[in-house]
PDB file of C-alpha atoms in Angstrom:
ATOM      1  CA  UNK A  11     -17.325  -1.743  -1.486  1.00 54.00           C
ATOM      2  CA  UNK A  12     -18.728  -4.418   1.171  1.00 61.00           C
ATOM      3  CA  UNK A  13     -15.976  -4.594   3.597  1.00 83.00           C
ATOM      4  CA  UNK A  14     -16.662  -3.296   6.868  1.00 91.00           C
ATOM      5  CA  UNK A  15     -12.863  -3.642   7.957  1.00 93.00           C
ATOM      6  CA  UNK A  16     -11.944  -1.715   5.166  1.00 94.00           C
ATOM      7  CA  UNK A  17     -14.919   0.833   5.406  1.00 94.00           C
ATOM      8  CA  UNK A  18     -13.668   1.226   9.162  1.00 96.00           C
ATOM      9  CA  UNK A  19     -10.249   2.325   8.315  1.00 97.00           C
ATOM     10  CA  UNK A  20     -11.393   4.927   5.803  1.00 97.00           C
ATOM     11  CA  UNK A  21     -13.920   6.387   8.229  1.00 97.00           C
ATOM     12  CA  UNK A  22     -10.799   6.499  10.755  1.00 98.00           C
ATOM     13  CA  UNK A  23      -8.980   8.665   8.448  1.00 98.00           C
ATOM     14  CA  UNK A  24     -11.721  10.967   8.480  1.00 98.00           C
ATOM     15  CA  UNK A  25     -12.001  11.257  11.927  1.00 98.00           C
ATOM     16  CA  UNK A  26      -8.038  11.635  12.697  1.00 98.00           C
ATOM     17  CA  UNK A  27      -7.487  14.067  10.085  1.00 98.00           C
ATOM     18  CA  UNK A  28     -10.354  16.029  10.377  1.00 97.00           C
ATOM     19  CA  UNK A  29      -8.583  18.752  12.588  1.00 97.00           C
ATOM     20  CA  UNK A  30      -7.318  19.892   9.120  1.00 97.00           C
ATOM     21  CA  UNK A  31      -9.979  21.651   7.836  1.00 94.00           C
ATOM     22  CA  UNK A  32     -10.260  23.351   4.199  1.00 90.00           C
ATOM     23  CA  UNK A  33      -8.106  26.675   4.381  1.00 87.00           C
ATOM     24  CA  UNK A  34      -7.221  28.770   1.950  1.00 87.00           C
ATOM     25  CA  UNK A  35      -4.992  27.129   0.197  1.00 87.00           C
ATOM     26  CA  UNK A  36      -2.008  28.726  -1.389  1.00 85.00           C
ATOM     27  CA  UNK A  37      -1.083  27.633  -5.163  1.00 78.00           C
ATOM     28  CA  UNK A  38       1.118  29.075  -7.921  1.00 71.00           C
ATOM     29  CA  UNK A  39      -0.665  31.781 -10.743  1.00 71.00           C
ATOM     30  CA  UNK A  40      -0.072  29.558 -13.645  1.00 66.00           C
ATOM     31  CA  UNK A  41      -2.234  27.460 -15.566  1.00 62.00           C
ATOM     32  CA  UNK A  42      -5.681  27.082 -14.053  1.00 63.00           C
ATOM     33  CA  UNK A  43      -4.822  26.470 -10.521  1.00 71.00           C
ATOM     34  CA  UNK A  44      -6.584  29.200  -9.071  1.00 74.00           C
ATOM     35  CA  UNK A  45      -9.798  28.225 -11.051  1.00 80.00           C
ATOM     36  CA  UNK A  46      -9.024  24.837  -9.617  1.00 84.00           C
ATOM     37  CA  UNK A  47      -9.041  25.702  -6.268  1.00 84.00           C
ATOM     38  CA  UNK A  48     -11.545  27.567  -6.178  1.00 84.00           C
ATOM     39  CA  UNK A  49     -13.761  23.980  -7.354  1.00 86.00           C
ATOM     40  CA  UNK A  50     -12.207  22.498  -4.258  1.00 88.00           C
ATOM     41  CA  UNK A  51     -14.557  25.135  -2.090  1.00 87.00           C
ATOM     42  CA  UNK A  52     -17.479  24.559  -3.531  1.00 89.00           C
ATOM     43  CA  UNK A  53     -17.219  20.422  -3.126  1.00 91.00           C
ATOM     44  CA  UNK A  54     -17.989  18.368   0.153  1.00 93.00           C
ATOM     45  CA  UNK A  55     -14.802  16.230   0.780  1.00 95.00           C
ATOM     46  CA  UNK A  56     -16.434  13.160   0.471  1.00 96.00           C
ATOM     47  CA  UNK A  57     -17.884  13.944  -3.030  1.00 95.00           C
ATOM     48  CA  UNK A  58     -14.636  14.895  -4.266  1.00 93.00           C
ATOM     49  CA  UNK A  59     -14.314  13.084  -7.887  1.00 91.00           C
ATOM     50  CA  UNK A  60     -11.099  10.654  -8.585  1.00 89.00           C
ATOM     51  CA  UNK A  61     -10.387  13.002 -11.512  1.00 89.00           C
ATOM     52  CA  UNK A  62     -10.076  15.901  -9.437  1.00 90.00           C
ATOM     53  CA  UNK A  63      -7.652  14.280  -6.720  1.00 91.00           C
ATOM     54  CA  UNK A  64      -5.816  12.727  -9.276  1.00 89.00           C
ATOM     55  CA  UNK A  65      -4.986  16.269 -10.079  1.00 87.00           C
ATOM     56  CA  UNK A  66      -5.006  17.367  -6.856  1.00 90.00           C
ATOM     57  CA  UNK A  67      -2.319  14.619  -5.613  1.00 90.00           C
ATOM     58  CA  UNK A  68      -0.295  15.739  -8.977  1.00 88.00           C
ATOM     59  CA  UNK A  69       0.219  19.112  -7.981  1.00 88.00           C
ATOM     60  CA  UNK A  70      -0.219  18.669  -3.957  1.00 91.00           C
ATOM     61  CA  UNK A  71       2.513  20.302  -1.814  1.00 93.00           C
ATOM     62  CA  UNK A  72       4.458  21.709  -4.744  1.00 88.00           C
ATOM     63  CA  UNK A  73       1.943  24.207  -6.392  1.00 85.00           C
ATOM     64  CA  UNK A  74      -0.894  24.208  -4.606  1.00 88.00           C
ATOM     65  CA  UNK A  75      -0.736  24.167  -0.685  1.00 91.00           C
ATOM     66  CA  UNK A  76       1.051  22.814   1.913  1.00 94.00           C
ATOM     67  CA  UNK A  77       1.090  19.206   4.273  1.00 96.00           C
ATOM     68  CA  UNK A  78      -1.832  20.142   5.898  1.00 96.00           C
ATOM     69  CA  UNK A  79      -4.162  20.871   3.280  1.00 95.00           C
ATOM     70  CA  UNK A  80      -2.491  17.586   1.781  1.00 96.00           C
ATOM     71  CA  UNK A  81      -3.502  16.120   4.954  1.00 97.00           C
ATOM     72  CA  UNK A  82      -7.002  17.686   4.839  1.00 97.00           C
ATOM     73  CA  UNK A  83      -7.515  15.775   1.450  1.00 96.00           C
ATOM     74  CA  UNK A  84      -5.947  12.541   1.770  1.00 97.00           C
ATOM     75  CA  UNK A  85      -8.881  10.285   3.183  1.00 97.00           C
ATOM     76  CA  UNK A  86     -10.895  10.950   0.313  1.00 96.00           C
ATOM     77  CA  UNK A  87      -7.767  10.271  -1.909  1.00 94.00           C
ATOM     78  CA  UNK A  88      -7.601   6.798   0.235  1.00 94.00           C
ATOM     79  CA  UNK A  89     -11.446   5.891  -0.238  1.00 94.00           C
ATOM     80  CA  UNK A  90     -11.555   6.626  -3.871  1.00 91.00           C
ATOM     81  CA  UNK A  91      -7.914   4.547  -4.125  1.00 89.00           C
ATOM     82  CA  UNK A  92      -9.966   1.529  -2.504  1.00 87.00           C
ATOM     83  CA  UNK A  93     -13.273   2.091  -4.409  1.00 84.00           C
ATOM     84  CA  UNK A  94     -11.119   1.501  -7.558  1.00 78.00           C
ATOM     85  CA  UNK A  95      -9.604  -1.473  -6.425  1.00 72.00           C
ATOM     86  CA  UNK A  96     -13.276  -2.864  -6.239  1.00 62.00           C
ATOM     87  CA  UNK A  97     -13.378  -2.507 -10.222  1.00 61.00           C
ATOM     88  CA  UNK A  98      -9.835  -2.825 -11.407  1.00 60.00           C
ATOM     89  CA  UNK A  99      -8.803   0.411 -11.395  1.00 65.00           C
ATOM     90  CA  UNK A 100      -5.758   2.928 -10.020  1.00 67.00           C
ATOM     91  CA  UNK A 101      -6.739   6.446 -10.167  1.00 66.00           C
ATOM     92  CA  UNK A 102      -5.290   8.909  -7.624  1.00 70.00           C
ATOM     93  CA  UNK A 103      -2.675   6.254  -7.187  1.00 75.00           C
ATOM     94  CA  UNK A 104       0.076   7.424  -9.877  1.00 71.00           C
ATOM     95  CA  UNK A 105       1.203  10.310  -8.167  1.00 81.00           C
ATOM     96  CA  UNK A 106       0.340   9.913  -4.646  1.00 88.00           C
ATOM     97  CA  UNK A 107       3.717   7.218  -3.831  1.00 87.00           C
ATOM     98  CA  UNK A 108       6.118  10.792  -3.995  1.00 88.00           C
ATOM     99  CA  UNK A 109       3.781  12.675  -2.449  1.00 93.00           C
ATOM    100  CA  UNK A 110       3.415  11.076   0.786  1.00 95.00           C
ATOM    101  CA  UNK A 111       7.489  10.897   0.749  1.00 92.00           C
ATOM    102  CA  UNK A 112       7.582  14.926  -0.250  1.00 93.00           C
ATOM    103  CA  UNK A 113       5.367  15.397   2.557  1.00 95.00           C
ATOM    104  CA  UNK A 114       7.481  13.232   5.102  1.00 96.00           C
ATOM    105  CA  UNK A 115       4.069  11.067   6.118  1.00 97.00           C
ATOM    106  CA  UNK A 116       6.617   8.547   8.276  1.00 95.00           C
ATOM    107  CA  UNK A 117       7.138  11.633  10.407  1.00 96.00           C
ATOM    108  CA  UNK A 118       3.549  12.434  11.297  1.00 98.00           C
ATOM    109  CA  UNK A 119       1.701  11.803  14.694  1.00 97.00           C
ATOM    110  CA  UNK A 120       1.704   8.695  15.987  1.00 97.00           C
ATOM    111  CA  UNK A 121      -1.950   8.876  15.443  1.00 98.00           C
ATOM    112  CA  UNK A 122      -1.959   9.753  11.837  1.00 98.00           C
ATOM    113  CA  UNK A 123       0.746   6.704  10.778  1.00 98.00           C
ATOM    114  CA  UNK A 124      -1.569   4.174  12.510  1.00 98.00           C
ATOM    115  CA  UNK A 125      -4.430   5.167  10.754  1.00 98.00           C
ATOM    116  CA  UNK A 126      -3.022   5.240   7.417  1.00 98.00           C
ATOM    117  CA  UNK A 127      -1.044   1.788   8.532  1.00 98.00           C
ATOM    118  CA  UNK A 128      -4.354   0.415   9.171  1.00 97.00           C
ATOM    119  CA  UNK A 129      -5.731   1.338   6.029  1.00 97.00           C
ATOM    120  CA  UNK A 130      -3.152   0.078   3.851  1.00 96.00           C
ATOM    121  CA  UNK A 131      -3.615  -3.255   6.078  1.00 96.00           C
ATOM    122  CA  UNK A 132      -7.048  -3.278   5.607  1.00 95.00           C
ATOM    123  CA  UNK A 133      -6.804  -2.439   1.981  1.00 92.00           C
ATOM    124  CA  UNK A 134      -4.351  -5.306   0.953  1.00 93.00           C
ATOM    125  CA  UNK A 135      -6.510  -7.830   3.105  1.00 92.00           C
ATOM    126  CA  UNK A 136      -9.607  -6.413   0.724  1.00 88.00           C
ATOM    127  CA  UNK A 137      -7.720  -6.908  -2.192  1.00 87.00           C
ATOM    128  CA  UNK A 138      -6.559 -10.208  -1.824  1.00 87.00           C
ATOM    129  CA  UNK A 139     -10.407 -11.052  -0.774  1.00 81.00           C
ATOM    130  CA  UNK A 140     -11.660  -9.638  -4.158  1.00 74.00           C
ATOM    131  CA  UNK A 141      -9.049  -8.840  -6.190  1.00 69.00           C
ATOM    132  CA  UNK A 142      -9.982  -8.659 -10.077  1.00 53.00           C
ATOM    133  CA  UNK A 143      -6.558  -8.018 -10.951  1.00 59.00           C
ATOM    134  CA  UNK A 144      -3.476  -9.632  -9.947  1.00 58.00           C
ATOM    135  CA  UNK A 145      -1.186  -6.858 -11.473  1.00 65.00           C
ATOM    136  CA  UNK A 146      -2.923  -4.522  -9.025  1.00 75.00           C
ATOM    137  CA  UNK A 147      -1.541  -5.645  -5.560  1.00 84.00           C
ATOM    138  CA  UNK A 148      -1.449  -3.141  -3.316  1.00 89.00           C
ATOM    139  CA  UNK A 149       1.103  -4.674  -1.527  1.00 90.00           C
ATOM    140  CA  UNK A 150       4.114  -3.401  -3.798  1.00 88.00           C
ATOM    141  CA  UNK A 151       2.348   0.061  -3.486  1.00 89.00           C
ATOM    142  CA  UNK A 152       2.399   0.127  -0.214  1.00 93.00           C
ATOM    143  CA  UNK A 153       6.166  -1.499  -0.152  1.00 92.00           C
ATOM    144  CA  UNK A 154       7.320   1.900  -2.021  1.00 89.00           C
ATOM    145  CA  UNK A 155       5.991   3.708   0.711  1.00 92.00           C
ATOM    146  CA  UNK A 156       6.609   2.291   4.081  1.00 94.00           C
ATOM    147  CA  UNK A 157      10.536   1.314   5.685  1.00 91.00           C
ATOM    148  CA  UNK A 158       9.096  -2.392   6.075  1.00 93.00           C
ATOM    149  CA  UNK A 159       6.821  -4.079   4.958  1.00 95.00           C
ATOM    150  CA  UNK A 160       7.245  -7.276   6.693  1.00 95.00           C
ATOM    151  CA  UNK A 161       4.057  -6.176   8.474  1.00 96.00           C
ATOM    152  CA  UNK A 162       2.119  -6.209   5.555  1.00 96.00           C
ATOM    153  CA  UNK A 163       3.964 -10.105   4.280  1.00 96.00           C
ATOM    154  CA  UNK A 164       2.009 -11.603   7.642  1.00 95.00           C
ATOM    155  CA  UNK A 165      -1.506 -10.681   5.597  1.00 95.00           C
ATOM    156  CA  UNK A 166      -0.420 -12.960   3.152  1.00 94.00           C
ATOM    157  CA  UNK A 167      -0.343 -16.294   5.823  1.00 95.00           C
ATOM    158  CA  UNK A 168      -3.959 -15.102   7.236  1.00 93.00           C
ATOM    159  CA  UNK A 169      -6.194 -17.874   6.241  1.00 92.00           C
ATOM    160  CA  UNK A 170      -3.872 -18.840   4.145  1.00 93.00           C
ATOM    161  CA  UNK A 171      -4.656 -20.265   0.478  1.00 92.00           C
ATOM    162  CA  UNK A 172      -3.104 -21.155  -2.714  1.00 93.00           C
ATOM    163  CA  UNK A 173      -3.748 -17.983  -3.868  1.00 91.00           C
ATOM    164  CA  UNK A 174      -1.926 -16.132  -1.337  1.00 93.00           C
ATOM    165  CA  UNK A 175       1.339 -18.514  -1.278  1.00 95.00           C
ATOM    166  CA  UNK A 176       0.988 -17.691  -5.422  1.00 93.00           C
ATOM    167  CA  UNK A 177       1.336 -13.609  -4.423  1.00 92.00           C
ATOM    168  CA  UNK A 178       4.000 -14.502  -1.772  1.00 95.00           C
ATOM    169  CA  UNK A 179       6.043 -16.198  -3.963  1.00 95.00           C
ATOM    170  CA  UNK A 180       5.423 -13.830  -6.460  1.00 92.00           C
ATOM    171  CA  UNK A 181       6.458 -10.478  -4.147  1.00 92.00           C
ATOM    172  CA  UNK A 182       9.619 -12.808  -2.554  1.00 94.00           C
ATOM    173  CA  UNK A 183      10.374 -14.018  -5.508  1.00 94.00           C
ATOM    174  CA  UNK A 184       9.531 -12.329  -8.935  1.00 91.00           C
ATOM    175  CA  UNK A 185       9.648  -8.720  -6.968  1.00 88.00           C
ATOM    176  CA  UNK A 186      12.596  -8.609  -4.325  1.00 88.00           C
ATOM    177  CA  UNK A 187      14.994 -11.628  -5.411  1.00 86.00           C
ATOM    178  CA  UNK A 188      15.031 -10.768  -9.454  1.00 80.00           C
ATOM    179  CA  UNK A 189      13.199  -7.454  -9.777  1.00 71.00           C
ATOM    180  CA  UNK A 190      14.359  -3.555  -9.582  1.00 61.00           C
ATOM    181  CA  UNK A 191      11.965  -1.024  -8.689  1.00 61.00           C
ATOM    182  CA  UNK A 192      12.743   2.055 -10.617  1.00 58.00           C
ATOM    183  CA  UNK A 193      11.163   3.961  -7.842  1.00 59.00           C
ATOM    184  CA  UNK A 194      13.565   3.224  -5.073  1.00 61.00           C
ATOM    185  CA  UNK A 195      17.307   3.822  -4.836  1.00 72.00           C
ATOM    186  CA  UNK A 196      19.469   0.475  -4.511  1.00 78.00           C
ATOM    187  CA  UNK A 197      20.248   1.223  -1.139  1.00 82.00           C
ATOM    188  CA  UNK A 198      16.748   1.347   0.274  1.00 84.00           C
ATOM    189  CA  UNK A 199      15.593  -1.504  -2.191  1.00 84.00           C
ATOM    190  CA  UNK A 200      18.303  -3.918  -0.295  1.00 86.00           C
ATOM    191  CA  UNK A 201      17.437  -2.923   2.964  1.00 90.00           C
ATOM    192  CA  UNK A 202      13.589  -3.614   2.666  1.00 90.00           C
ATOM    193  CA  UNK A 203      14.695  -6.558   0.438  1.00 91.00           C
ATOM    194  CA  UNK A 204      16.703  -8.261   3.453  1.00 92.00           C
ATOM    195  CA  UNK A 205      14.160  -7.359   6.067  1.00 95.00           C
ATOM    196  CA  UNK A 206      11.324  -9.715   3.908  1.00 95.00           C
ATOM    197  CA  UNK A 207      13.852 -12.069   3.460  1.00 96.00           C
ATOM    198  CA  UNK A 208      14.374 -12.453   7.547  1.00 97.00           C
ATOM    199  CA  UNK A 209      10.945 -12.577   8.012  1.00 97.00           C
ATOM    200  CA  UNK A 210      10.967 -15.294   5.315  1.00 97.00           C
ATOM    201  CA  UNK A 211      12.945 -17.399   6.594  1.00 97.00           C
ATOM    202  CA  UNK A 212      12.069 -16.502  10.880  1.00 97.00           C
ATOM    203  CA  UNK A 213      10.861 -19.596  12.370  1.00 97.00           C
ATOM    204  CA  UNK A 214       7.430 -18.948  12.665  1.00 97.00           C
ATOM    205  CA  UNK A 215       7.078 -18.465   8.964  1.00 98.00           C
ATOM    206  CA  UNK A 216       9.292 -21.599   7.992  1.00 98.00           C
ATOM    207  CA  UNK A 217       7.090 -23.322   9.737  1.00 97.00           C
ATOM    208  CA  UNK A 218       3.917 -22.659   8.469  1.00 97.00           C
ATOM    209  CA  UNK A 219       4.894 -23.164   4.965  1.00 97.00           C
ATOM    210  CA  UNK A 220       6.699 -26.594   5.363  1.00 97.00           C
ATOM    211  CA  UNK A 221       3.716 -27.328   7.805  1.00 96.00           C
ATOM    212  CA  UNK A 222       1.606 -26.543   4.725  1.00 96.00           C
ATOM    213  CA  UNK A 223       3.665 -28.473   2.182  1.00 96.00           C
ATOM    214  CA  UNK A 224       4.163 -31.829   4.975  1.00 95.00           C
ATOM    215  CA  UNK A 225       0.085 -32.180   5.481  1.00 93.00           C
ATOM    216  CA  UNK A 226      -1.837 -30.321   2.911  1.00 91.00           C
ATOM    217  CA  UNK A 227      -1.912 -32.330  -0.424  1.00 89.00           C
ATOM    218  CA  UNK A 228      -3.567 -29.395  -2.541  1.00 87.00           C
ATOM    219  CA  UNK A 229      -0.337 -26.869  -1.364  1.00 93.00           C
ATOM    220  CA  UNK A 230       2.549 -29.936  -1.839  1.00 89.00           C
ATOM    221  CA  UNK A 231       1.590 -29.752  -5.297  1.00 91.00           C
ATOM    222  CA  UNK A 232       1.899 -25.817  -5.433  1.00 95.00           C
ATOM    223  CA  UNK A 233       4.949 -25.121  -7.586  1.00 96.00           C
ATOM    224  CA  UNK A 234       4.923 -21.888  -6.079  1.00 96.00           C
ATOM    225  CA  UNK A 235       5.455 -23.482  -2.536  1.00 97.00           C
ATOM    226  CA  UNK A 236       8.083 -25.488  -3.505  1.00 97.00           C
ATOM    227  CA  UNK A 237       9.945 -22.299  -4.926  1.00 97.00           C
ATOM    228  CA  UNK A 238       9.490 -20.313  -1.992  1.00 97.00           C
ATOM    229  CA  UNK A 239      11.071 -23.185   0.208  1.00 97.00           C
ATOM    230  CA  UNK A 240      13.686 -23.517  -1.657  1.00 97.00           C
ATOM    231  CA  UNK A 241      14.909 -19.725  -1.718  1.00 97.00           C
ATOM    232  CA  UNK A 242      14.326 -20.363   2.249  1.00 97.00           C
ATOM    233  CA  UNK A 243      16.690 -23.195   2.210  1.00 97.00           C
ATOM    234  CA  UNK A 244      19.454 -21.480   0.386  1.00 96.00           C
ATOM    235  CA  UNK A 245      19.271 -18.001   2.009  1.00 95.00           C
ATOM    236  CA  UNK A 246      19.620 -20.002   5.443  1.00 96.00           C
ATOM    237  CA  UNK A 247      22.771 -21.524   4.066  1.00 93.00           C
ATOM    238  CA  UNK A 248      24.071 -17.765   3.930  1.00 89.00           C
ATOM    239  CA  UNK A 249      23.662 -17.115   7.267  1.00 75.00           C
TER     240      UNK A 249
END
């Protein structure tokens, strides 16, 4: 993993949740918990495999310990999530989406959202740098998670490519205006679907994109531009 933004947000996580240090951590008799925590003692933090945070994150909060032995854990969760993305892979990932809603993350410190806001920033921005997997985007991870990820949209128009119109129009598209996450309630899935869609079609992003498709020959041929225009065009008609 090469990217020093991304490197920098993980080390950040270390530093702002280090006040939660390893305690003893609570967890139900059954099954081999207690054999499992016990591993978790005799580990440094940072050498903490993705197998056993994957199991970890699965029972986190529910059977073994509380929020801030979550807390204690969840930069190495992060930095093993973004090491996988490096190869194609999603370990750790599968469970942690309820987790950090069990555990209320949106109603942390201020200090503790911005850090894991900048990592998820940092980590779609690496992604979309040197992404082996299209399927993979973060960015509908990280839309389960957070109340709005228009935020997160804006990485998408950074030095902006083919490429990256292809995911927008994709997430706008494929995701919010004919898709149904199973993982949100209908409710919450049309309020995050309405905020993207006012970004969308804000002035400032408008702009760019017919900018784009008036003086850039390689994205006026973009199918995908043309689309995402054109969704523009008729959502501003419902207004």
């Amino acid at each position: 993993m090469d990217n020093q933004s991304l490197l920098m947000s993980i080390e950040n996580l270390y530093e702002v949740f280090a006040k939660y240090p390893l305690k003893k951590i609570h967890h139900s008799p059954l099954g081999q918990r207690g054999e499992f925590v016990a591993s978790l003692y005799k580990t440094p933090l940072r050498e903490l495999t993705a197998e056993e945070m994957d199991y970890y994150s699965y029972k986190a909060m529910s059977t073994i310990g509380d929020t801030e032995d979550f807390k204690h854990f969840l930069p190495r969760i992060f930095e093993i999530i973004a090491q996988d993305y490096l190869i194609g892979e999603v370990s750790v990932l599968s469970n942690l989406t309820q987790k950090l809603k069990y555990g209320e993350w949106v109603n942390w410190n201020k200090t503790e959202i911005s850090s894991i806001e900048n990592f998820f920033m940092e980590w779609i921005r690496f992604f979309l740098d040197y992404k082996t997997d299209s399927d993979l985007n973060p960015l509908y991870w990280v839309d389960d998670v957070v109340k709005d990820i228009t935020p997160y949209l804006k990485i998408l128009l950074e030095n902006v490519t083919t490429e990256k119109i292809i995911e927008l129009k994709h997430f706008m598209i494929d995701y919010y205006l004919q898709g149904y996450p199973a993982t949100m309630f209908e409710a919450e899935f049309k309020t995050k679907t309405n905020l993207a869609f006012d970004w969308l079609i804000s002035p400032p992003t408008v702009l760019m994109l017919e900018t784009l498709f008036n003086e850039d020959r390689n994205f006026e041929q973009l199918p995908e531009l043309t689309q995402l225009l054109e969704l523009i065009y008729n959502l501003q008609k419902q207004k």
